[in-house]
Amino acid sequence: MADNATRTLRATFETREAADLAVEHLVQQHGIPRPDIFIQSTSGQNTSGTRSSRGDADRSDAPHEGEIEVSVDIASDLISTVQRSFGEVGAIRVSGW
């Protein structure tokens, strides 16, 4: 019998671009509903990540005040799929299984 309990996975990213790509993959490739995915700063400060990505490289108003966390509520049978997807788009840490 499959374990369909809901779990929350969290992944940390250095750039907002990587976090956005993770969300896109979860929604488009894995069919996870967007309301089940959350994005927030890990530092409590407004941030675009710990380093610049292509879109914010020349901006002076894109603060680098901390990492960005993506969390997602999923069925237990999707844990390995979502972990792999987070890794493919550059997660530096994944936790919560």
C-alpha positions as semicolon CSV with decimal commas, in nm:
position;residue;x (nm);y (nm);z (nm)
1;M;0,000;0,000;0,000
2;A;0,137;0,343;-0,097
3;D;0,192;0,609;0,166
4;N;-0,007;0,910;0,048
5;A;0,054;1,122;0,355
6;T;0,147;1,480;0,276
7;R;0,505;1,587;0,343
8;T;0,671;1,926;0,316
9;L;1,004;1,942;0,135
10;R;1,224;2,251;0,154
11;A;1,504;2,348;-0,082
12;T;1,743;2,640;-0,049
13;F;1,875;2,832;-0,349
14;E;2,142;3,099;-0,398
15;T;1,945;3,296;-0,660
16;R;1,584;3,392;-0,719
17;E;1,625;3,267;-1,075
18;A;1,700;2,913;-0,951
19;A;1,408;2,925;-0,707
20;D;1,170;3,037;-0,984
21;L;1,298;2,758;-1,210
22;A;1,233;2,505;-0,933
23;V;0,873;2,626;-0,905
24;E;0,829;2,608;-1,282
25;H;0,953;2,247;-1,287
26;L;0,728;2,145;-0,998
27;V;0,419;2,290;-1,166
28;Q;0,485;2,210;-1,532
29;Q;0,676;1,882;-1,515
30;H;0,529;1,725;-1,203
31;G;0,176;1,867;-1,197
32;I;0,202;2,006;-0,845
33;P;-0,061;2,276;-0,787
34;R;0,093;2,624;-0,751
35;P;-0,093;2,692;-0,421
36;D;0,106;2,403;-0,267
37;I;0,440;2,579;-0,337
38;F;0,585;2,861;-0,126
39;I;0,884;3,092;-0,176
40;Q;1,046;3,296;0,100
41;S;1,373;3,442;0,217
42;T;1,566;3,232;0,468
43;S;1,698;3,545;0,636
44;G;1,381;3,740;0,701
45;Q;1,519;4,021;0,481
46;N;1,406;4,116;0,134
47;T;1,649;3,934;-0,093
48;S;1,716;3,819;-0,447
49;G;1,950;3,550;-0,316
50;T;2,311;3,541;-0,203
51;R;2,451;3,617;-0,547
52;S;2,340;3,778;-0,870
53;S;2,178;3,586;-1,148
54;R;2,154;3,698;-1,509
55;G;1,836;3,902;-1,454
56;D;1,963;4,108;-1,162
57;A;2,335;4,129;-1,235
58;D;2,333;4,500;-1,317
59;R;2,066;4,612;-1,068
60;S;2,154;4,811;-0,762
61;D;1,812;4,757;-0,602
62;A;1,830;4,375;-0,591
63;P;1,957;4,306;-0,238
64;H;2,169;3,999;-0,162
65;E;2,057;3,951;0,196
66;G;2,028;3,571;0,214
67;E;1,924;3,251;0,045
68;I;1,580;3,174;-0,092
69;E;1,371;2,879;0,023
70;V;1,115;2,694;-0,185
71;S;0,886;2,463;0,009
72;V;0,625;2,231;-0,134
73;D;0,353;2,012;0,015
74;I;0,350;1,678;-0,168
75;A;0,237;1,318;-0,135
76;S;0,506;1,092;0,012
77;D;0,539;0,897;-0,311
78;L;0,672;1,212;-0,486
79;I;0,960;1,276;-0,245
80;S;1,240;1,128;-0,457
81;T;1,104;1,290;-0,775
82;V;1,090;1,635;-0,615
83;Q;1,431;1,593;-0,449
84;R;1,581;1,509;-0,788
85;S;1,406;1,804;-0,952
86;F;1,536;2,044;-0,684
87;G;1,889;1,913;-0,738
88;E;1,867;1,951;-1,115
89;V;1,791;2,323;-1,085
90;G;2,064;2,399;-0,833
91;A;1,934;2,351;-0,479
92;I;2,216;2,381;-0,227
93;R;2,015;2,206;0,049
94;V;1,701;1,990;0,054
95;S;1,530;1,887;0,376
96;G;1,202;1,775;0,524
97;W;1,142;1,421;0,416
